[in-house]
Structure formats: structure tokens, C-alpha cells
Coordinates of C-alpha atoms and ligand atoms in Angstrom, one line a residue:
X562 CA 22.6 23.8 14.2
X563 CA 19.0 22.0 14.1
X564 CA 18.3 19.0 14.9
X565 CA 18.2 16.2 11.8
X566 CA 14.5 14.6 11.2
X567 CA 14.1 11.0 10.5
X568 CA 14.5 11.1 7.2
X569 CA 17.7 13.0 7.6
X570 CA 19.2 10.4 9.7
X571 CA 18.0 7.6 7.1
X572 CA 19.6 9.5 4.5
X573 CA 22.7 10.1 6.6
X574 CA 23.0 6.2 7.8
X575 CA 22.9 5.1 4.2
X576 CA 25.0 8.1 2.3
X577 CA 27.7 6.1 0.3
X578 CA 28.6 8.8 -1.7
X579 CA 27.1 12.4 -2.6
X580 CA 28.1 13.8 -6.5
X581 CA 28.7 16.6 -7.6
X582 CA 25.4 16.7 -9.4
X583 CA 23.1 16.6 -6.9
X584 CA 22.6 12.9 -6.8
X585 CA 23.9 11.0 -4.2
X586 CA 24.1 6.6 -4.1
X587 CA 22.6 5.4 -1.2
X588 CA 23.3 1.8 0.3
X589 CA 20.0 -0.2 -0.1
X590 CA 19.7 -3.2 2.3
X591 CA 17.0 -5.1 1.2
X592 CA 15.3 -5.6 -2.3
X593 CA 11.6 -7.3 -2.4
X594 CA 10.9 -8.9 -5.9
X595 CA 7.9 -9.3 -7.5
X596 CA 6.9 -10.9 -10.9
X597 CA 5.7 -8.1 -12.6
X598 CA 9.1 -5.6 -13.0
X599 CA 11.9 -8.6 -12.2
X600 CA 12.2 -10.1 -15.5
X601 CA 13.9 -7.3 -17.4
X602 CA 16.2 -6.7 -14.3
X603 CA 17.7 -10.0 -14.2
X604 CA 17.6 -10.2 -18.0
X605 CA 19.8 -6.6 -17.7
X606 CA 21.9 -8.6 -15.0
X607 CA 22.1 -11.8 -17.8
X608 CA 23.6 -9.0 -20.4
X609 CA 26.1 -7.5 -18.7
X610 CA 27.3 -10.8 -17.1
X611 CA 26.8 -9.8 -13.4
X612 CA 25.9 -11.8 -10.4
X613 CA 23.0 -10.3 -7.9
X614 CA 24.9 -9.3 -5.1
X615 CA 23.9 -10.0 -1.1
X616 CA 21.6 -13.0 -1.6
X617 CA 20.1 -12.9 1.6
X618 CA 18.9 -9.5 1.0
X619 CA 16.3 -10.5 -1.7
X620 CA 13.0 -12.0 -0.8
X621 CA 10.6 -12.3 -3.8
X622 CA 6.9 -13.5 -4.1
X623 CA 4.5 -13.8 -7.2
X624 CA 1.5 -11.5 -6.6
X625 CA 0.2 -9.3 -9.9
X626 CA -0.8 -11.8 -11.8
X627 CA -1.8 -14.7 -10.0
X628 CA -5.3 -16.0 -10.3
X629 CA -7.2 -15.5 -6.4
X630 CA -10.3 -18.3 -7.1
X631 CA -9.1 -21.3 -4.9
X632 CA -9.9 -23.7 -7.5
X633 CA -7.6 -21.8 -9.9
X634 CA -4.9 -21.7 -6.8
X635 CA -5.1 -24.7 -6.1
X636 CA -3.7 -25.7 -9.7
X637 CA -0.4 -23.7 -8.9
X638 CA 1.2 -22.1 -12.0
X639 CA -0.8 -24.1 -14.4
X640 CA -4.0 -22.3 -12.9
X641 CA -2.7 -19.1 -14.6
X642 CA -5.1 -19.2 -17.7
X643 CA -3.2 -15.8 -19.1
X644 CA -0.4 -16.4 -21.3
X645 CA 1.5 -13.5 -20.2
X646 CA 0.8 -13.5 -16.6
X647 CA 1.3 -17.2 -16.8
X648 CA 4.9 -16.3 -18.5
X649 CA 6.3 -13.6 -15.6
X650 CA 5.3 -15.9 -12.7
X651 CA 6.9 -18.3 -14.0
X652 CA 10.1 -16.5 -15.4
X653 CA 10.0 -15.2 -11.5
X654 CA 10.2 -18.6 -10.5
X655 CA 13.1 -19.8 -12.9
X656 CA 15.2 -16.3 -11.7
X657 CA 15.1 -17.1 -8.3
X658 CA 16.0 -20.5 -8.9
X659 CA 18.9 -20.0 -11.1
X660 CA 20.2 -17.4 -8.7
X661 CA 19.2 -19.0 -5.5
X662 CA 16.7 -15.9 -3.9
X663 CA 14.3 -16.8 -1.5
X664 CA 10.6 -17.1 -3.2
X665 CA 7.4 -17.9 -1.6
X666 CA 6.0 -19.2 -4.9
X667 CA 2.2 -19.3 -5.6
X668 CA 1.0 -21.7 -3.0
X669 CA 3.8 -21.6 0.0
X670 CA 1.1 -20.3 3.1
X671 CA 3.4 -17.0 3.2
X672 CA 3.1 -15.9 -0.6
X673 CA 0.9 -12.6 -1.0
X674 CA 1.2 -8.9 -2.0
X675 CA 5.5 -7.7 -1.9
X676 CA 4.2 -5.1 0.1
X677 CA 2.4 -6.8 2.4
X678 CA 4.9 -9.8 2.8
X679 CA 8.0 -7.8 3.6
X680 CA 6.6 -6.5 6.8
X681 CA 5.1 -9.2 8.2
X682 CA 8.2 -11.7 7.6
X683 CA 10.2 -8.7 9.4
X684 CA 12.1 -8.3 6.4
X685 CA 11.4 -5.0 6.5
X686 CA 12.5 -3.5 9.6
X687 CA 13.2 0.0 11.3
X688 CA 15.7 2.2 9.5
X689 CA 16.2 0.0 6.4
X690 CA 16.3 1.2 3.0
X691 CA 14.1 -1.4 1.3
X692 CA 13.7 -1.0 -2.7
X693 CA 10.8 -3.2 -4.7
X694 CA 10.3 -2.4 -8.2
X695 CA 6.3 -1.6 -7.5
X696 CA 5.2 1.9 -6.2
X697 CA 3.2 1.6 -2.9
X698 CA 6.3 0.7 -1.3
X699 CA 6.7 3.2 1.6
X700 CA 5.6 2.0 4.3
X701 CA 6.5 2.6 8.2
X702 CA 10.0 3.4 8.9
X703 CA 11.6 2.7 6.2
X704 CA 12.8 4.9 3.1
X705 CA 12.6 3.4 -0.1
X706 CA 14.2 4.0 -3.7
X707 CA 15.3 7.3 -3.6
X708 CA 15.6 7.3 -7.1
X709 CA 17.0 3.6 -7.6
X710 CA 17.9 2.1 -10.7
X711 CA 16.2 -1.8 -10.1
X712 CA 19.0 -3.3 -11.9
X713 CA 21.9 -1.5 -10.0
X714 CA 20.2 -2.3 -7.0
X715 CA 20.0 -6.3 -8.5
X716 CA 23.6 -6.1 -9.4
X717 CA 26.4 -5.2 -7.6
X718 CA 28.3 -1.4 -8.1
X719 CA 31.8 -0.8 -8.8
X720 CA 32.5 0.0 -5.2
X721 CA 31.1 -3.1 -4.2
X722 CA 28.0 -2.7 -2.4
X723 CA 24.7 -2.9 -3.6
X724 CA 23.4 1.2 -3.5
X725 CA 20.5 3.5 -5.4
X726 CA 21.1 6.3 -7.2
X727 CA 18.9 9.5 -6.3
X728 CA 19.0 13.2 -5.1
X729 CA 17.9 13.9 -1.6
X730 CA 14.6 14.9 -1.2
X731 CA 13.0 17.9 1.0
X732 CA 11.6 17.1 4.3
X733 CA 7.6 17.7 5.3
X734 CA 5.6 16.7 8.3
X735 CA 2.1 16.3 7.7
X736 CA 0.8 16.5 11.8
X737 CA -2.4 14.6 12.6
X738 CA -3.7 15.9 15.4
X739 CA -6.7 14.4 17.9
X740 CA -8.6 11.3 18.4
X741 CA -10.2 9.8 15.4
X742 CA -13.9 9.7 15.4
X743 CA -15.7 6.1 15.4
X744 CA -15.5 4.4 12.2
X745 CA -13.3 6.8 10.8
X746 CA -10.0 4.8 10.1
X747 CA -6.3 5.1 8.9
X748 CA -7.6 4.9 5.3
X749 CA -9.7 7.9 5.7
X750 CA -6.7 10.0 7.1
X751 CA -4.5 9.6 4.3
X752 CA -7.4 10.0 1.7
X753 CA -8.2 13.4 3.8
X754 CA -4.4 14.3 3.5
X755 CA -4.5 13.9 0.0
X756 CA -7.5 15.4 -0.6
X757 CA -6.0 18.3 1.0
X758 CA -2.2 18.5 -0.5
X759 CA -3.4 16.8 -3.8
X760 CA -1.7 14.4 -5.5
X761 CA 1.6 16.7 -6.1
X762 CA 1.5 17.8 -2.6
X763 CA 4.6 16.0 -1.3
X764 CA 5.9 16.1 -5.0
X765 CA 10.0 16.3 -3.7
X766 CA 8.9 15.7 -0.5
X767 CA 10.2 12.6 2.2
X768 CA 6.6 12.7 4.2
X769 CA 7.3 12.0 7.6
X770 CA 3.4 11.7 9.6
X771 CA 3.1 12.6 12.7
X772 CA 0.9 13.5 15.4
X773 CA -1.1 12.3 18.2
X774 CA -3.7 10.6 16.0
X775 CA -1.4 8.9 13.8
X776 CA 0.5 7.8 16.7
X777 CA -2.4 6.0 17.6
X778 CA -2.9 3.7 14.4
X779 CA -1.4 0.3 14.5
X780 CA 1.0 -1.2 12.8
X781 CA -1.6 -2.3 10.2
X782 CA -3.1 1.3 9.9
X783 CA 0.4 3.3 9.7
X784 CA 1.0 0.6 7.0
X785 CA -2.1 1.8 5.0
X786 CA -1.1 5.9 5.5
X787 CA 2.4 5.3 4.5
X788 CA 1.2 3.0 1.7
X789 CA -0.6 6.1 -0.2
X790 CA 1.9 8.6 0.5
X791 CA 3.4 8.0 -3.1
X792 CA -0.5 9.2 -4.1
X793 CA 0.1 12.3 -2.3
X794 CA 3.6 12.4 -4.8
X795 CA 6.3 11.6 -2.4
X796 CA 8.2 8.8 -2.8
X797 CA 8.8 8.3 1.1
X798 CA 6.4 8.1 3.9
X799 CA 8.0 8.0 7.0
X800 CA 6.6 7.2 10.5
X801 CA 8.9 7.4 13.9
X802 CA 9.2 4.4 15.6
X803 CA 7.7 3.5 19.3
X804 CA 6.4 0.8 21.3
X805 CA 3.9 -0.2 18.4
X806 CA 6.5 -0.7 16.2
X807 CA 8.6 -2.5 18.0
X808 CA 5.5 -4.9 19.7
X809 CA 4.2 -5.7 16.3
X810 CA 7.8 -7.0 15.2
X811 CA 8.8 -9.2 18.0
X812 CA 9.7 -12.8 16.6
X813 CA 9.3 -12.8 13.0
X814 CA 10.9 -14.8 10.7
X815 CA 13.2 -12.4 9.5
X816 CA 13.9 -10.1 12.5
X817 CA 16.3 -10.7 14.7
X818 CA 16.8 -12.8 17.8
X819 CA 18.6 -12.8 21.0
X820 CA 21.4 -9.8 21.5
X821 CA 20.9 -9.1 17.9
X822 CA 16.9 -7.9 18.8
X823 CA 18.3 -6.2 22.3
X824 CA 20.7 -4.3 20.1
X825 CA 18.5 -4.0 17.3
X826 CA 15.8 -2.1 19.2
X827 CA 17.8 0.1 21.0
X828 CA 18.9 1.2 17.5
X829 CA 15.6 1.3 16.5
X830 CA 14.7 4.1 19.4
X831 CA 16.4 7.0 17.9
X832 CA 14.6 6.7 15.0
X833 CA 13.0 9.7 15.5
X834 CA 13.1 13.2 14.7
X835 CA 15.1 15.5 17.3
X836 CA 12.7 17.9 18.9
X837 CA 14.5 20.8 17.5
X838 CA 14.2 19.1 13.6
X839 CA 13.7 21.3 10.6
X840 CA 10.8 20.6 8.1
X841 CA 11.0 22.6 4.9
X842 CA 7.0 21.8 5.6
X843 CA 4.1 21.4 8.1
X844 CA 1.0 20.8 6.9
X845 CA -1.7 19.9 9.7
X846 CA -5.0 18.5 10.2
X847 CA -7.7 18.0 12.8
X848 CA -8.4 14.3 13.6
X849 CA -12.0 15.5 14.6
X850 CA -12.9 17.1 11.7
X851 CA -12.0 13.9 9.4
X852 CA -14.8 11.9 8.5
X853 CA -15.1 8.9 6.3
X854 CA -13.7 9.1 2.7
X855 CA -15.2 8.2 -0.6
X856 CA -13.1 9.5 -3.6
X857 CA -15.6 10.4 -6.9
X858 CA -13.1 11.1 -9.5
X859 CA -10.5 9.6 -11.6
X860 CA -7.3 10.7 -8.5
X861 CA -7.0 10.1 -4.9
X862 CA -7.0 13.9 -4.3
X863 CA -10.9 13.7 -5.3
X864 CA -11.8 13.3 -2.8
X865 CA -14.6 14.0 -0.2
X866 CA -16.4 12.9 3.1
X867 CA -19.5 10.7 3.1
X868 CA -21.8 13.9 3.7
X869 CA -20.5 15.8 1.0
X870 CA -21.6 15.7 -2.5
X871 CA -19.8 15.5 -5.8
X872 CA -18.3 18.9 -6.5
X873 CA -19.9 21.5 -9.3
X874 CA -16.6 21.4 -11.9
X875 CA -17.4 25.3 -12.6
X876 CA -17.4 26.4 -9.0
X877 CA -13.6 26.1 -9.2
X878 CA -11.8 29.1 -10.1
X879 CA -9.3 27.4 -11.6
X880 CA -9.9 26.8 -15.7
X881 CA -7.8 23.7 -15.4
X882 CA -9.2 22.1 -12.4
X883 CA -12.8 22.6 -13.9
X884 CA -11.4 20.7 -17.0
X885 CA -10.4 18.1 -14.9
X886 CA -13.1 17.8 -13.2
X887 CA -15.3 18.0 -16.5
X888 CA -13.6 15.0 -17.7
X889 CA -13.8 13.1 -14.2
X890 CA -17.3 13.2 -14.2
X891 CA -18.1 12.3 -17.3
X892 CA -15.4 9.6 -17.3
X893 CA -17.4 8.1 -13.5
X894 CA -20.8 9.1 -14.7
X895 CA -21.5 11.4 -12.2
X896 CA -23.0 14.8 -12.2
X897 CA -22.5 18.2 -10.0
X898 CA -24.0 17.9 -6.2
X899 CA -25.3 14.5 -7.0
X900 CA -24.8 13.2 -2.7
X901 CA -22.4 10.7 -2.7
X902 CA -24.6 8.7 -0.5
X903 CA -26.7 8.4 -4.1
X904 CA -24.0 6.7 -5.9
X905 CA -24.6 3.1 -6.4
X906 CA -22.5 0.1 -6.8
X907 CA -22.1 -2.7 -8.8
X908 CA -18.6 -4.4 -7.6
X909 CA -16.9 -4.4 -4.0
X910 CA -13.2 -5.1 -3.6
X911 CA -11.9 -5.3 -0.2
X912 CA -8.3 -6.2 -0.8
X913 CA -4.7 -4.6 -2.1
X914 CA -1.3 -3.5 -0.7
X915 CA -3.5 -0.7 1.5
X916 CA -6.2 -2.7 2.6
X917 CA -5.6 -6.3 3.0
X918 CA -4.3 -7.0 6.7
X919 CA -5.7 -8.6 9.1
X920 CA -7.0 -5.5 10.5
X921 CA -8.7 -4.1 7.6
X922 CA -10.2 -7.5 7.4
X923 CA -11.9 -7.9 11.1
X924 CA -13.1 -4.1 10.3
X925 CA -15.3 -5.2 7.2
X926 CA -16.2 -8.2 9.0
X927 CA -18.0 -6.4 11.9
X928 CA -19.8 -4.8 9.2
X929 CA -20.8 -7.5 7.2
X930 CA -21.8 -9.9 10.2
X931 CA -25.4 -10.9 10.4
X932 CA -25.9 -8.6 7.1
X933 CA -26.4 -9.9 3.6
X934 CA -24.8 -8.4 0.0
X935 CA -27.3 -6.3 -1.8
X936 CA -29.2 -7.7 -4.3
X937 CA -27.7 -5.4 -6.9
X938 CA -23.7 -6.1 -6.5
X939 CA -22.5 -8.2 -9.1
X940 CA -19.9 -9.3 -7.1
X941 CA -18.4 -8.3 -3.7
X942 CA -14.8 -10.1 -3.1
X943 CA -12.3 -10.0 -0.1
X944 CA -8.6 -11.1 -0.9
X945 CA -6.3 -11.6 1.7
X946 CA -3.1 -9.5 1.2
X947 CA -1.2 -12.9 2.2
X948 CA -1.4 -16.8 2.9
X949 CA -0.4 -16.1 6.2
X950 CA -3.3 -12.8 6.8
X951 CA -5.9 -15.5 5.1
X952 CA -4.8 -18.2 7.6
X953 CA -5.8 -15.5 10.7
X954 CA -8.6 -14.8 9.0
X955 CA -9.6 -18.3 8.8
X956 CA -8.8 -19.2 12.4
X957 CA -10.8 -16.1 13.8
X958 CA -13.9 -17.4 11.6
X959 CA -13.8 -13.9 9.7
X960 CA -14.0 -15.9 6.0
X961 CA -17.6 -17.6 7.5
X962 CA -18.8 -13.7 8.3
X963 CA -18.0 -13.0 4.7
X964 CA -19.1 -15.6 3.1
X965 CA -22.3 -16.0 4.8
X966 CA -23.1 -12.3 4.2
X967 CA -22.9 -12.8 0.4
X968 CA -18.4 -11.9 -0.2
X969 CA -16.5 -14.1 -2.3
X970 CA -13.4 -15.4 -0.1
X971 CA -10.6 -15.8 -1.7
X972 CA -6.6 -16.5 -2.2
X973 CA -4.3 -13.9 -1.6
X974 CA -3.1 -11.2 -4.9
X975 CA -3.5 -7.6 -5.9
X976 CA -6.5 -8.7 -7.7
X977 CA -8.9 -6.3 -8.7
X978 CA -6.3 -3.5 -7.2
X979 CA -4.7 -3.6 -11.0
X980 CA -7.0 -6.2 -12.8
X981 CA -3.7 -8.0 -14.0
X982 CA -5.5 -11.0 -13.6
X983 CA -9.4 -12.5 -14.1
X984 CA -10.7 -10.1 -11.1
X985 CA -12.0 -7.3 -13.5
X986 CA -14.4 -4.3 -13.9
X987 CA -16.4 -4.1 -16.7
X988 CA -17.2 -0.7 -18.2
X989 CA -19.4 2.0 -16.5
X990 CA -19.7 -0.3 -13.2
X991 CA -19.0 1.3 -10.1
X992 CA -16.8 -0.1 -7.2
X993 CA -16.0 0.7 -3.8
X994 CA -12.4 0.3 -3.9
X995 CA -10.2 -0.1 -0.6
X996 CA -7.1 0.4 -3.1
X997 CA -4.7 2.5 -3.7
X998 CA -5.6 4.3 -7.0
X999 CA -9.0 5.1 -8.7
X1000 CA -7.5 6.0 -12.2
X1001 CA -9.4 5.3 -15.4
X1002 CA -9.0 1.9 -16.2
X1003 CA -7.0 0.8 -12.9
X1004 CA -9.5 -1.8 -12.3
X1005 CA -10.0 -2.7 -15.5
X1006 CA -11.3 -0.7 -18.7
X1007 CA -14.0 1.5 -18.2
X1008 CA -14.5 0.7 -14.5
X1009 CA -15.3 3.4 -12.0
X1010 CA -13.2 3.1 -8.6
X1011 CA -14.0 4.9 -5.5
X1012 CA -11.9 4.6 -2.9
X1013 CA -13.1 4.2 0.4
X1014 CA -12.0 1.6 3.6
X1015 CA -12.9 -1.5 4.8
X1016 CA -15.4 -1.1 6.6
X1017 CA -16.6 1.6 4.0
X1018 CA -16.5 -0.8 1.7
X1019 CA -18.0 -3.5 3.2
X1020 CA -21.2 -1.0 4.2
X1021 CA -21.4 -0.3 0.6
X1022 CA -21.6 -3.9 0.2
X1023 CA -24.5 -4.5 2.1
X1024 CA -26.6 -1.0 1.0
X1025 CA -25.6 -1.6 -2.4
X1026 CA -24.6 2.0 -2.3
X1027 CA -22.4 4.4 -0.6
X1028 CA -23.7 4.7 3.3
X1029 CA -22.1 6.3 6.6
X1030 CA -21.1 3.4 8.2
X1031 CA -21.4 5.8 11.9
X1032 CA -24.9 5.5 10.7
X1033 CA -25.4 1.9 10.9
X1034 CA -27.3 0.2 13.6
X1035 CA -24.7 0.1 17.0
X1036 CA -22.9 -2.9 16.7
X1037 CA -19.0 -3.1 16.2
X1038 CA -19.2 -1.7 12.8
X1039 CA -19.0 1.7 14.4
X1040 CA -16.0 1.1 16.8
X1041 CA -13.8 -0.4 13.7
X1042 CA -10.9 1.1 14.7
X1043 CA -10.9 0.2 18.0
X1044 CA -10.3 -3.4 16.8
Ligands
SF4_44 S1 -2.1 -4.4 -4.5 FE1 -2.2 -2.8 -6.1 S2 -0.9 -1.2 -5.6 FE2 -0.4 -2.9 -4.2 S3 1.3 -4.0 -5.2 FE3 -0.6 -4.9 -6.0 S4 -1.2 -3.8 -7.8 FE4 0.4 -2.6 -6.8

């Protein structure tokens, strides 16, 4: 018999009961909570006359809707100028309240993106299953909803632990092998990946990535690979755990101390997959051959390196991919081998889930340093992904780079990610993105998204279109992964 891979052993840990139909409930130990998809949960909960179950396990934080201009922050709640967004952050607020979960409410110094929170409290550690009723929650080492039901999750089940409801998924590896080339960074391998599995590519699929290259991202960068894998259609992204995970969660908050940490890690080693492992699929890629990404459709999967051009829709063979393609460009305003070096901007968001650690920030600020915002950006912004990323930022002097170069600096949110609040595109402008998702409309109705990184983005920002940011003058910008 093989050996089980990490997913297996996830799956295995947290089995409470298989069913005869394929679905199985799995034990879920902690829950993250946002404003956003938490009201009709607890409401549910209200209905049926049920209690949430395991207090401690909760840990929610306002982060969709709230307004990232300090003067609007610094009004609390009553800054919220949208009735509706103004409604779920507070309704957030009154839930966790009423049923005593822990909240970092709009202005505690550790409120920011669920996503971005949860790791860097250490509430989301090695080995957990950790469900949030958002999608970009797959990050590093942890499996996430397998098909949970939010409120049964909220709630407690008749067997008396709080589980998730789902069918086991197939296992794939998706190998990154090499060193990464200067100034290509963990955003451009996953945006590689997906353009090369598409966006139903691990559609069934726990990912688990793997590989010499992605064994050398940090903490921050494995973050931003497993943050995407639910672009790429799987709903886990899996990453073994090593000396990098373990470094970047000694002492916080929410980790534990003492014995508990001795014992904790030397659980955490054999999350791994056994040599001998089975993967229903390998899929591998060259490290050396990835070169920064700009996406140039209306998907993650299209997607293409800053040399290439926008594809021809009718060189496909495919009649339906030319029809999406059609519509793609038309929808961006793009045409057929038009270089993607010759599209221009009009917006810059460096922010989001994927792109807003400290990391990701000290990578656009190498760029930016000494440089100055084109002329022709409406409006270039960097948001924090938390109080606590914004307060490193600040103490490193990364908020002066920005600012003096022309960015807006401000509070930490998903911002522009989703345009759930006042940070908007209008229609036909174009933005480099370092989101998750360059849908129509995603960042706001009729805005264009291209996805790209940091330090992408930030290059962009200063060109006022997209540039190879290899190609800059030598200063650190090139070296941004090295940081
Ligand atoms: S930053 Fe974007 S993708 Fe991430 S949680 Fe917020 S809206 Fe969702």
C-alpha cells in the first residue's frame, strides 16, 4: 500500500464520519468570520434556536465593506457612508457581541482582510481545517471547507462537534521546479500555473504545490500561491510544512506556548506527503522558464508573460475558446497581438487577500523609491491587508516611499479587490491589479483588471503602462524576491 499525501492525512485526521453517499463530515477547528456572509448564518442559527458551538474557535474581523481613506477610518462605523455596507459591519459587530466571538472591529490595530488576519494571529496553524465563508481561503497547510455548510459549521451537529459536510476530493501535485528568475515572484508562479491548467484545472482537485522553487517562497509568498489555487478550481491548496513554516509562526497570539509549541511542532513535521504518496496528478513546471505575469482577459487562466502579446482569438482551434476570447477582448478593449507592454493604465491597486503582506509591500516599494506615479494614473493606492502589516510598513518607512512617489496610503480592506466599498473602477479604465480575480465588473462595473504583482504593479505605476520590471534601471526592484 502507498504512502498517504498531505491531504490524505488532513482528511484522515479530521474524518468524523464517511456516508454512504459519498460525502463524508469532517471536524472543522476553526471558523474565521467576516461581515459580508455572517449575517444569514447567525440569523439561520437565531431560527432554529441554536447556540455557536466552541467559542474560542471563532475569530471574526470586518473587512469587505469598510471604507480604507484614514479620514473615513478614523470615524469608525459611522465612516461607512453605504447604507448596506454600513448595515453588515455593523450586524457583524452586534453577532459577535450577543454571542461573545472575538472581533477586531474596524479600528482595533489587528483588524484587516479574514484571510490575511488568520495567519498572522496564528489562528490558522499547521494541519487545521479552518472554514471562512469567503473563497481565497486556502492558504498554507491547511484544508479548508470541503464542502461546508457555514451554518453547520456556526452551529453545533447532532453528534456534538462542530464538522463540514463534503466528498473527498482527488489529489494533484503541481511541482515547481528551479530557482525563480529576478523579479519574478510567488504571484507570477501561480498566475503561470493557472495559465497553464486553466481555471478548471484542479476542478475536484486538493492541490498540494510542491517543488524546489516553491519551497523557496516565504511564508508570505506560499500564502499568495495557495491563495489563488481556488482560481485554478480547487478548493484546497496545500503546501508541506518545514522550517519556514514553523519560523514564521513562532510566538503569535494565537499559537501555542511552552510544551504545547514543543509538541505542537513536532506534530506539525509529518505534515508532509510520504515519499511513496500517490497523486491522481502531476502537473510540472520549470521555475526558469516563468517570467512575470500580466493577465489580459476577463479569467486568471488569461494569462501571459510580460514579452508576450495579447493572443489572436482565431488562432485557437477551439470554437469555444475563440468565443471567449472574442468577448474578452472586446469586454478589456484590447485587440489580437496588441504587446502587452502597449497596454496603458489608468488605476493601480496594490492590495487584497493575495497581495497585501508585508512582503508584497517592501517589493513595490523598491520599485517605487526615488520614482514618481505617471502623469496619466488616476489614481495608484496601496492597502495594507491588516492594521498590524500597515504598522510594519510604517515602522520600516515603506508608506513615505509610496507616498512620496505619487501612491495613495491607506487603511487596511479588500478595497478595490471587490469594489464593495468607495475604492472603484469606472468603466473602460484599465488597472494593474495584484488581486485575485480580473472578472468583468470585479473591480467595479466596466473596469478592466489585469493581474499582475507587486512589484508589477507598482512598475506599471510609474510607466503608466505595463513594463518588465527585470528591465528597470538595477536597483532592488530587480532582486524583489530576495526581500
Ligand atoms: S481581498 Fe478580495 S478576494 Fe480577498 S477576501 Fe477581500 S474581496 Fe475576497
Amino acid at each position: 500500500m502507498s504512502g498517504q499525501t498531505l491531504y490524505d492525512k488532513l482528511w484522515n485526521q479530521h474524518l468524523v464520519k464517511q456516508r454512504d453517499d459519498g460525502t463524508a463530515l469532517i471536524y472543522i477547528d476553526r471558523q474565521l468570520l467576516h461581515e459580508v456572509t455572517s449575517p444569514q448564518a447567525f440569523e439561520g442559527l437565531r431560527l432554529a434556536n441554536r447556540k455557536p458551538w466552541r467559542l474560542d474557535a471563532n475569530l471574526a474581523t470586518p473587512d469587505h465593506n469598510v471604507p480604507t481613506t484614514i479620514k473615513e477610518r478614523a470615524e469608525g462605523n459611522s465612516g461607512i457612508k453605504d447604507p448596506v455596507s454600513l448595515i453588515q459591519v455593523q450586524t457583524l459587530d452586534d453577532n459577535c457581541l450577543e454571542y461573545g466571538i472575538e472581533e477586531f472591529k474596524i479600528n482595533d490595530p489587528r483588524q484587516g482582510i479574514v484571510h490575511v488576519v488568520g495567519p498572522e494571529q496564528g489562528a490558522t496553524l499547521p494541519g487545521m481545517t479552518v472554514v471562512c465563508g469567503d473563497s481565497p481561503h486556502r492558504d498554507p497547510r491547511r484544508i479548508r471547507r470541503l464542502g461546508s455548510r457555514y451554518r453547520h459549521v456556526r452551529g453545533r451537529a447532532r453528534d456534538g462537534d462542530p464538522v463540514s459536510a463534503g466528498a473527498k476530493m482527488k489529489n494533484m501535485q503541481v511541482r515547481v521546479e528551479g530557482e525563480l528568475g529576478l523579479g519574478v515572484t510567488a504571484k507570477d508562479v501561480v498566475l503561470a500555473i493557472i495559465g497553464k491548467i486553466g481555471t478548471a484545472g484542479g476542478t475536484g482537485y486538493a492541490i498540494e504545490f510542491a517543488g524546489s522553487a516553491i519551497a523557496s517562497l516565504s511564508m508570505e509568498g506560499r500564502m499568495t500561491v495557495c491563495n489563488m489555487a481556488i482560481e485554478a478550481g480547487a478548493r484546497v491548496g496545500l503546501i508541506a510544512v518545514d522550517d519556514t513554516t514553523i519560523d514564521y509562526l513562532g510566538k503569535r497570539p494565537f499559537a501555542p506556548t511552552a510544551e504545547q509549541w514543543e509538541a505542537a511542532v513536532a506534530d506539525w513535521r509529518n505534515l508532509v506527503s510520504d515519499d511513496d504518496a500517490q497523486f491522481d496528478k502531476v502537473v510540472t513546471l520549470q521555475a526558469e522558464e516563468i517570467e512575470p505575469q500580466v493577465s489580459w482577459g476577463t479569467s486568471p487562466e488569461m494569462v501571459t508573460g510580460i514579452s508576450g502579446q495579447v493572443p489572436d482569438p482565431f488562432a485557437a482551434l477551439d470554437e469555444t475558446v475563440q468565443r471567449s476570447h472574442t468577448r474578452a477582448l472586446e469586454y478589456m478593449g484590447l485587440h489580437a497581438n496588441q504587446k502587452i507592454t502597449d497596454i496603458k493604465l489608468d488605476k493601480i491597486f496594490i492590495g487584497s487577500c493575495t497581495n497585501s503582506r508585508i512582503e508584497d509591500l517592501r517589493e513595490a516599494a523598491k520599485v517605487a523609491k526615488g520614482n514618481k506615479v505617471a502623469d496619466s494614473i488616476k489614481l495608484a493606492m496601496v492597502v495594507p491587508g491588516s492594521g498590524l502589516v500597515k504598522r510594519q510598513a510604517e515602522a520600516e518607512g515603506l508608506d513615505k516611499i509610496f507616498i512620496e512617489a505619487g501612491f495613495e496610503w491607506r487603511e487596511p480592506g479588500c478595497s478595490m479587490c471587490l469594489a464593495m466599498n468607495a475604492d472603484k473602477l469606472g468603466a473602460g479604465e484599465h488597472c494593474a491589479s495584484t488581486s485575485n480575480r480580473n472578472f468583468e465588473g470585479r473591480q467595479g462595473y466596466g473596469g478592466r483588471t489585469h493581474l499582475v504583482s507587486p512589484a508589477m504593479a507598482a512598475a506599471a505605476a510609474i510607466a503608466g503602462h505595463f513594463v518588465d520590471v527585470r528591465t528597470l534601471p538595477a536597483n532592488d526592484a530587480t532582486h524583489a524576491q530576495e526581500a
